[in-house]
Amino acid sequence: MAYAALVSLAQTLKQVQVEDCVQVLFGGTKEHESLHENIMRLVKFLEEFPEEHAPAVRPLEEATRDAAYELEDHIERYVTLSDKFLHESTDNEKNTSLITLKDTLHKHIEGVKSLIEHVGSILEVATEVKNAFTAEDSSIRSDTSSSASGSSRHEPSEQEKLVGVRNDLIQIMDRVTGYESNLQIIPIVGTGGIGKTTLARNVYSDLLIEQHFDVRHWATVSQEFRVREVLQGLLCKEGEATEHAETLIERVYKNLKNRRYLFVLDDMWHDEVWDRVRRAFPDDNNGSRIIITTRLSDVASAVDSLSPLHRMEFLNEDQSWDLLRERVYGQEHCPRQLEEVGKLIARNCKGLPLTIVVIAGLLKVNKTKDYWASVAKNINEAIATNDDKFFAILSLSYDNLPHHLKACFLYMGIFPEDYMIPANKLIKLWVAEGFLKPSRSENLEEVAEEYLVDLVNRNLVLVTKKRSNGGIKFCGIHDVLRELSIKRGQDEIFFQHYKFHYTSKSNLVQVPNIQRRWIIHTSVGSYLDNIQISPTSTLVSPIRSLLYIYGHDIGILPSTPQFCLLRVLDGLKIRLKCLPDEIFDLVNLMYLALTFDYSYTSCFPARVTRLKNLETLITNDPYGYTSPYSMSSEIWKMPQLKHLVLRRGSISPILANEEFSPSFSILHNLQTLHVVDLPLTVEVILRLPNLKKLKVKYGSRKHYQTNGINNLVYLHQLQVLNFELAELPYDLPNIYSFPRNLRKLTLRGSWIPLEKMFIVNSLPNLEVLKLMENSVEGGKWEITDEFPSLKHLEMESINLNEWIVESDHFPCLERLFIRECCYLKEVPESIGDIATLQILTIKRCNSGVEESARRIQEQQQSMQNDDLKVHIVPVPSETAY
């Protein structure tokens, strides 16, 4: 983890620009720049050093990591305390606290000077090591084409393709679609990583299965299950967090009554879950099915002793090689010179699909015989020295990662087991953590996205859901790989999980002062008054990130003096009754996400401007029904902000007499804005020149300026717009206009006349268009101009009854979704002639739309067009509710 520590330190050094600090801490500008140069030389050393020799320099890496951590702690602590000293040193210079503060500052200065010398000595050793290995191995060079240090720009690979388990798929499909009318339980059993979830996912996602069942739902149970969450997931709408389990069971039972359903309960560790939820599933003798995956035979047997277990077996040697070759080369042939060593590698993976897929991720990045031979050797050595052969093999996937990806992989272990991780959140967290190396041609968000795609292509991260434009929306990690990331993360002093359970009394928790990141798990009803660091180090605290997992009404926040160096505070999963004042003393924060009751806070405090490093601010209301709160107009004094997400929060407008005040900034760095009731005045719009994503909702007529939407054209960098009117305004604008660079447009309540949709057609880069409830007005949509770049079109709950379109109007369309358009008579036959169309989905529309979709499907099949997949989900029967 030396690489991540050095990159973070380099960024911290660049942020120390105050002349007094530079002079006192480093001895001057020249010395400051020299230290930064030495840090980057160490970064380059790690990037270029060959992985096969890495064990020889592990002690040097650890020494480098520890020195970088300690030096960064001293620098940041000094900067923070010196700012505090300036505020407190008024008249009484002899104040005891000020004298103590001076002494502490002096200790940090001495610590920095000592560590600068230490870094210099480490660099000397690194240079000697590099020269020694260079003399005997010419492979140390920065431009190696086969090196794994470059990031891939390929699209995310397919995660669910089955190889070697075709018979398993056929057997499960037969049981799911069999003629037995009573409720059938189908347990799938096998060791971790053998492919149980992949098998179940292929059954669940099959088109025939989707059309066969009225209701389908997937629930991941995992080791830290919560029965209430499992039950709420089975409902169309979530209940209150405090709703009793018995009430939820009744609601689920009523919702499923007389409906044919398929449920997958994935990764079940406890038969207790089944004992508590089984009464929620009615048996109406209509062919409903429940698939359960588990690695424990006794759990599967306890679920239903009458149901035969489907036990998944390890792959044989031929199947193992087929899977490895397919994951590395796809449909291409493996070169003959690699086939022998490739088969050896596949055989040594011992038939476990997960290990084969992960090792394939290594082999893809370097397809040379020498590299493959080294991987085969490493696998043999790992198996010989480790009782858990599979875990040992998987460890190679981490050890062989390029340095810039190691911290990103370890970070996946922060999230709960089987958690669907929002890619946007993950990227923002990576950026705030500081371990991403900046690129001259890309911003850090783009670098992070590139790293995520690289991890996906290496089969270390799963894509669980894609965006409408094909990008990654949610991702995850296999639980076995998560165990690996947690173990290595603890060893690398990268993060630690802390779990606190229910207690009837408030309590004070002490945890050791070791790890850089803390992940706090709390059970429902837990209440922690405070967290304190055990006094293993009285000088500095290493904590940089605090992330809370689960929880409800919990009064838990860090003690400011001990957590003053926090960069990341993610409290979105816990519920605070009010917004704590202590937050605004955490001046090093770069990422802040909180959920609190808006009813206690009519306006977000102006003190937010104290957070001068804050780049991401996310707030949420746990209840959703309180009135929106207003962000102080001081937010316009925070030019460093990149992402501002105020769910049910608005921004106070700049007053007329303040419009040209120099204290109010143009927010050049702001990329994401999610607010309600945004004043769409020219003055506001022009202060957001580089905004890329805007989501805005108007809850009432009084906040919406009739012609304000037309001012959006001045957002020249805007790529994503989500616009919603909750109420019909008094006067609709005569014409709508949108920024020319839009790539994704979502409209709801906008009431655009269908005859004026040419305004949307004219957007040259538009790839995704979502026309949601009341977004358009009129019953007939006749398209006369093409959508030149549109790939994804959704129409939901709009009053469209006639749609006239030709296939050449959509030259790039790949996906068409029509949902709950109950007045639409049919899908135009010309839709089937769109050469690029891959998916046509009809959900809960009338019979005319369904029949026309089936005709399109039959016509395309008769023309041998198997690329078009038609999905039809009928309207639920009246007895469903």
Coordinates of C-alpha atoms in Angstrom, one line a residue, residues 217 228-243 247-248 251-252 255 552 573 575 620-623:
H217 CA -37.7 -10.9 -7.0
R228 CA -37.1 -6.9 7.8
E229 CA -35.1 -5.9 4.8
V230 CA -35.7 -9.3 3.1
L231 CA -39.4 -8.9 3.6
Q232 CA -39.5 -5.3 2.5
G233 CA -37.7 -6.3 -0.7
L234 CA -40.5 -8.6 -1.5
L235 CA -43.0 -5.8 -1.6
C236 CA -43.6 -3.4 -4.5
K237 CA -43.1 -0.5 -2.1
E238 CA -41.0 -0.3 1.0
G239 CA -42.6 -0.1 4.4
E240 CA -41.6 2.0 7.3
A241 CA -38.2 1.0 8.9
T242 CA -39.9 0.3 12.2
E243 CA -42.7 -1.8 10.8
T247 CA -47.1 -7.0 9.7
L248 CA -44.6 -7.3 6.9
R251 CA -48.4 -7.6 3.6
V252 CA -46.1 -9.8 1.5
N255 CA -49.3 -9.0 -2.3
H552 CA -31.4 4.0 12.4
K573 CA -26.9 5.1 6.3
R575 CA -30.3 8.7 10.9
N620 CA -30.8 13.2 2.7
D621 CA -34.0 13.3 4.7
P622 CA -34.8 9.9 6.3
Y623 CA -38.6 10.5 6.1

